[in-house]
XYZ file of C-alpha atoms in Angstrom:
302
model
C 95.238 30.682 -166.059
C 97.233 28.905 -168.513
C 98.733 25.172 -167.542
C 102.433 24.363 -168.371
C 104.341 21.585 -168.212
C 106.146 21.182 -164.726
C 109.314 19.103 -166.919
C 111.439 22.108 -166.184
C 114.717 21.906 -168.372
C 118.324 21.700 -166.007
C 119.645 24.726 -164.831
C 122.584 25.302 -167.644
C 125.839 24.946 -165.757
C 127.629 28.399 -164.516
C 123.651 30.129 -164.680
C 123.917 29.937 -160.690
C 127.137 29.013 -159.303
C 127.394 28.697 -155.355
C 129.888 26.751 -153.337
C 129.281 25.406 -149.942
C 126.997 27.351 -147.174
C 126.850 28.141 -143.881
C 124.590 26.685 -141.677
C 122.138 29.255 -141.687
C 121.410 27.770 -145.380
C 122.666 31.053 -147.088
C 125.081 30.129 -150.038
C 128.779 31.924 -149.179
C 130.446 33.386 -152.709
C 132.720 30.943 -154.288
C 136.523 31.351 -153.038
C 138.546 34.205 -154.713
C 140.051 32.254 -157.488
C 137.642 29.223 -157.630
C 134.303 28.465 -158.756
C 131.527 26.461 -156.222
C 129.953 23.183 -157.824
C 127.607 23.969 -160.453
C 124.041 23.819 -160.382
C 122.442 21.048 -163.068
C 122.113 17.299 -163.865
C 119.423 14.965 -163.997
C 116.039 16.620 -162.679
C 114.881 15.040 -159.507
C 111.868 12.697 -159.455
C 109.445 12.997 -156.406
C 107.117 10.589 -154.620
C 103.260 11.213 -156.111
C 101.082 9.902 -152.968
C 98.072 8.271 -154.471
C 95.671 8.055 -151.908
C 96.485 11.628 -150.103
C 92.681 12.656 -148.762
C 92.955 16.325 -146.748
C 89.043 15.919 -146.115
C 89.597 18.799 -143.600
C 90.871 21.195 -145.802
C 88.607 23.174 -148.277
C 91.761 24.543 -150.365
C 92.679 20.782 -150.860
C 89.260 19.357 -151.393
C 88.585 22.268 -154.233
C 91.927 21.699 -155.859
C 91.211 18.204 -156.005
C 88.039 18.310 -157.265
C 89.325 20.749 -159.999
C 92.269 18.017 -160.689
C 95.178 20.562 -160.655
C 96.893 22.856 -157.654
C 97.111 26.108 -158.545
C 101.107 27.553 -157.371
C 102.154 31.220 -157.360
C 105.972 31.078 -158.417
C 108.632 34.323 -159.089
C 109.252 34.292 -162.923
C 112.138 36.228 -162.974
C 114.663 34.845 -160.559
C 117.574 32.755 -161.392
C 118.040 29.631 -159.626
C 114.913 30.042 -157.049
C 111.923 30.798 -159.628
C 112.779 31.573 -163.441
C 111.467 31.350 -166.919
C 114.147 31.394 -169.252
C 113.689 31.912 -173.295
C 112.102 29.221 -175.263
C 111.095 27.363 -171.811
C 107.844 25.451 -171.298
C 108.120 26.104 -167.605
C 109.375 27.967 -164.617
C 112.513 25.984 -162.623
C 114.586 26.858 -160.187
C 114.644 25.569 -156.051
C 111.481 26.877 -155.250
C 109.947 24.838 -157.985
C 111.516 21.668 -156.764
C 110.073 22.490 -153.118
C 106.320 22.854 -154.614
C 106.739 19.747 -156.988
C 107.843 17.833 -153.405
C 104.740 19.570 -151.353
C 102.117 19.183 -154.440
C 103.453 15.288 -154.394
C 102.944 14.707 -151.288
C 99.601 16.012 -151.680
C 99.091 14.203 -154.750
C 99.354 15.982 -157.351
C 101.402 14.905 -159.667
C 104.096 17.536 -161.939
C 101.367 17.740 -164.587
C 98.730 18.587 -162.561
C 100.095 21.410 -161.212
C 99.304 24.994 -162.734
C 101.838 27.289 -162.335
C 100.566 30.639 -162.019
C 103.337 33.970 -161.839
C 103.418 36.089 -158.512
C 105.061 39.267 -157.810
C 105.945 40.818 -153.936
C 103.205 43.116 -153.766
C 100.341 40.553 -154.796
C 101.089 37.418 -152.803
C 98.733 37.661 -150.269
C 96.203 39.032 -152.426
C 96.632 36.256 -154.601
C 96.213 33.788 -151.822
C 92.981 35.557 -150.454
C 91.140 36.093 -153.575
C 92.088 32.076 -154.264
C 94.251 32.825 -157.104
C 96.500 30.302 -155.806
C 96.125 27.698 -153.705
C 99.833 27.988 -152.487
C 102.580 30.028 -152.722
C 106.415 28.852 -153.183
C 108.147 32.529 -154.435
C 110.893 33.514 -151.565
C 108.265 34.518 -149.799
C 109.407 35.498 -146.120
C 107.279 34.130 -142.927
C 106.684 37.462 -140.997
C 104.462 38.324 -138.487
C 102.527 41.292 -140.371
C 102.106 38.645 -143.192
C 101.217 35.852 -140.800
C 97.883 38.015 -139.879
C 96.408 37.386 -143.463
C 97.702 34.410 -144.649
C 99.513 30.931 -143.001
C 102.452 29.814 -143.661
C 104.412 25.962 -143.471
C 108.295 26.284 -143.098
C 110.518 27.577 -143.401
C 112.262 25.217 -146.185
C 115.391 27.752 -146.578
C 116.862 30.718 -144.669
C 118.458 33.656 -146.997
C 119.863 36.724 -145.955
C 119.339 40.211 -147.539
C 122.554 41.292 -149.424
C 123.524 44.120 -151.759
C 124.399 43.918 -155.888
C 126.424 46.388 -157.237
C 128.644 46.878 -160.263
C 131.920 44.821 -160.212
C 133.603 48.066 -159.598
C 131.434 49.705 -157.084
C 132.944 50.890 -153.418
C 129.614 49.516 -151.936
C 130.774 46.824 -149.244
C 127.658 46.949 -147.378
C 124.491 48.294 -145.646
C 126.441 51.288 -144.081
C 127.725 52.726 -147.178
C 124.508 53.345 -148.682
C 124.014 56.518 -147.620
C 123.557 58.926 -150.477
C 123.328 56.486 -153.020
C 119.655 54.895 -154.766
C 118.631 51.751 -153.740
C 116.325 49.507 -155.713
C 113.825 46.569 -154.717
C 110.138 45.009 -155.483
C 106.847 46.456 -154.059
C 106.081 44.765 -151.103
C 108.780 43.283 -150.515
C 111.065 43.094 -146.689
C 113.654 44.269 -148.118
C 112.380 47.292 -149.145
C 111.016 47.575 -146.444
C 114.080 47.196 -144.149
C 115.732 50.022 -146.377
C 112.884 52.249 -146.037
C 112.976 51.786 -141.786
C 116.931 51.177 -141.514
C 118.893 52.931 -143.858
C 116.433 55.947 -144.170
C 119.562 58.284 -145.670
C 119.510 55.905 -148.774
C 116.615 56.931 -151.659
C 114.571 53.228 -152.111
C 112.981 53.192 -155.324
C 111.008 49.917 -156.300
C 109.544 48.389 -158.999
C 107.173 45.241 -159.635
C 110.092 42.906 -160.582
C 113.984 42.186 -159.368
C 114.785 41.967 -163.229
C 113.772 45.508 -163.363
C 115.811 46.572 -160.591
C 119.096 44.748 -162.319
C 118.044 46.537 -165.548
C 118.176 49.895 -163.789
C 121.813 48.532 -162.174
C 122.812 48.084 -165.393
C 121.957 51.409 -166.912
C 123.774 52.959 -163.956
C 120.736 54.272 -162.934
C 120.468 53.106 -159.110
C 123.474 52.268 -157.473
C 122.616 48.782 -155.981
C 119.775 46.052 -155.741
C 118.902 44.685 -152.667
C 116.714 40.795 -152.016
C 117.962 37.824 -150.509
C 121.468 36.875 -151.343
C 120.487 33.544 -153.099
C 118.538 35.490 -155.731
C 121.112 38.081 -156.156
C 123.684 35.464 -156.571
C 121.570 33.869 -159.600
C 121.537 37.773 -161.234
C 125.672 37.898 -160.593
C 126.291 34.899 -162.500
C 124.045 35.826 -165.060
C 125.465 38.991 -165.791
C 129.222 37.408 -164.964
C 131.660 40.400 -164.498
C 129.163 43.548 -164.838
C 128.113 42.897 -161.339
C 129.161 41.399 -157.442
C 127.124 40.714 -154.428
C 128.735 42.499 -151.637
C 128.845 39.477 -149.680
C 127.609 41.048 -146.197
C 124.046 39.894 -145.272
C 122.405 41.990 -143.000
C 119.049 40.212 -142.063
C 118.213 36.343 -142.151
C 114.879 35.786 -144.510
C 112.929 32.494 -143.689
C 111.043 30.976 -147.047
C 107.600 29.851 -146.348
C 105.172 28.810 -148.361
C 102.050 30.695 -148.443
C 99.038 29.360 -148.133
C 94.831 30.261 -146.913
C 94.523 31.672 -143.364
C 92.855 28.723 -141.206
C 93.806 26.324 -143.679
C 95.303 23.965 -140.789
C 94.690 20.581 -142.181
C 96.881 22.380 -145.266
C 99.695 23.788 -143.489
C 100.138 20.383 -141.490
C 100.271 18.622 -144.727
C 102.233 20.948 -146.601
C 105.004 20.688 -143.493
C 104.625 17.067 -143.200
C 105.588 17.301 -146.635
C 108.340 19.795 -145.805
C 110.025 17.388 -143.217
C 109.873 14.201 -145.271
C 111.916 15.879 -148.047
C 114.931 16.793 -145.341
C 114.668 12.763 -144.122
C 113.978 11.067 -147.196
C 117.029 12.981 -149.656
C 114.667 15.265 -151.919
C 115.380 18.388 -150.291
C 119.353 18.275 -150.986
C 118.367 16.970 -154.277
C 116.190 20.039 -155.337
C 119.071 22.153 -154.186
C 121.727 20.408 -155.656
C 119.748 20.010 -159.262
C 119.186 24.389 -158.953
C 121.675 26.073 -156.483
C 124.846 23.844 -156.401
C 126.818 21.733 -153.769
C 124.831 21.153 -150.670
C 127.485 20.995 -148.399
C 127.277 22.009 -144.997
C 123.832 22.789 -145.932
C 121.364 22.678 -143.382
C 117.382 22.986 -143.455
C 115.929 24.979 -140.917
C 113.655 23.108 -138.773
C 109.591 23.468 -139.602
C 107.852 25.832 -137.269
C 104.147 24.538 -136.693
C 102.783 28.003 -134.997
């Protein structure tokens, strides 16, 4: 895989714009009339631990060795994991979190190869040892949890609905009779598939391909977590709305080896320590917007 920079360029102002959020850590739409703080500034600097030794754990010990961690990031998702035109490297919140984690493992932002992911092929990427971690909105579930481990959760979406700006869509019960779109292998798609069975689901590899088929008018509305539908909304300001009525609650992870314990303890060590020490309101702040009334979910070592 190719290495890139980590110096990931600020969010330009307005590309995600959220106001304050509930304490779920879902961002609310900005007020009718007003705009939420935007996203941007200075990029956050994190804590490099020079003498971090996981001994125990054989991902660790073969990263080290190789001098770089190998990450599995979304490439196409504003605010969360993105790779905008003429960039060097991905950015968005989920890139903060694995700059924190690969820190506090120490690993610093340049030794840190970023390698793209897609919904279908994160666990497969994690098994084969593709990656040695995965930060990419990637929801702790049980049927996942069989295959690979998981630290977190470091955020808590909820699964919403894009439409066009002047769609009748309001939420998960009007979607019968219309088309639905998604990623492979995602829970979302899944949830339509089991829940809203009198909706068609179509899917594709990519969320950008989904909004591309929005746009052409041909599906009728995209459905992820809120947070990432937000970042397509702002992108595309006026064509399209998130219908604002979350219908599931999706807690991030990151991904990481089954068994891997020494790992997972480290990687939520690392987890915790950005909530106490300031870095985790930072990385949000510097890619999603105002942090306030934000909370963190607490870690849940399983």
């Amino acid at each position: 895989m190719k290495k890139i920079s980590t110096l990931a360029a600020a969010v330009a102002a307005g590309v995600l714009v959220l106001s304050a959020c509930g304490q779920s850590g879902t961002p609310d739409a900005p007020a009718e009339g007003g705009e939420g703080q935007a996203a941007g500034g200075e990029a956050p600097e994190y804590e490099v631990v020079e003498d971090a030794d996981l001994a125990d754990s054989e991902t660790w010990q073969a990263a080290s060795d190789a001098g770089s961690l190998k990450v599995g990031v979304k490439y196409d998702q504003p605010g969360l994991g993105n790779v905008t035109a003429g960039a060097e490297a991905p950015e968005g919140f989920d890139i903060e979190i694995a700059k924190i984690v690969a820190g506090q493992l120490g690993f610093a932002p340049d030794e840190i190869e970023w390698v793209e992911t897609v919904s279908a092929n994160r666990e497969t990427f994690i098994q084969q040892g593709n990656v040695d971690l995965v930060v990419a909105t990637y929801t702790i579930n049980d049927e996942r949890k069989e295959v690979v481990d998981f630290a977190g959760p470091y955020y808590v979406a909820g699964q919403d609905l894009l439409v066009a700006a002047d769609s009748d869509i309001a939420g998960p019960d009007d979607l019968a009779g219309t088309t639905v779109c998604s990623v492979d292998g995602s829970t979302p798609a899944q949830r339509i598939a089991e829940e809203h069975t009198d909706a068609e689901l179509v899917t594709y590899d990519a969320y950008s391909t989904c909004v591309e088929q929005l746009q052409s008018g041909s599906v009728d509305a995209v459905t992820t977590d809120d947070a990432i539908l937000r970042g397509y909304a702002a992108q595309y300001e006026g064509e399209f709305k998130v219908v604002g009525a979350p219908f599931s609650e999706e807690p991030y992870g990151v991904g990481l080896p089954k068994g891997d314990d020494a790992l997972r303890a480290a990687v939520n060590d690392a987890i915790e320590n950005a909530e106490e020490n300031g870095d985790w309101t930072a990385a949000f702040e510097y890619t999603l917007g105002d942090a306030s009334g934000v909370e963190m979910p607490t870690v849940d070592r399983y």
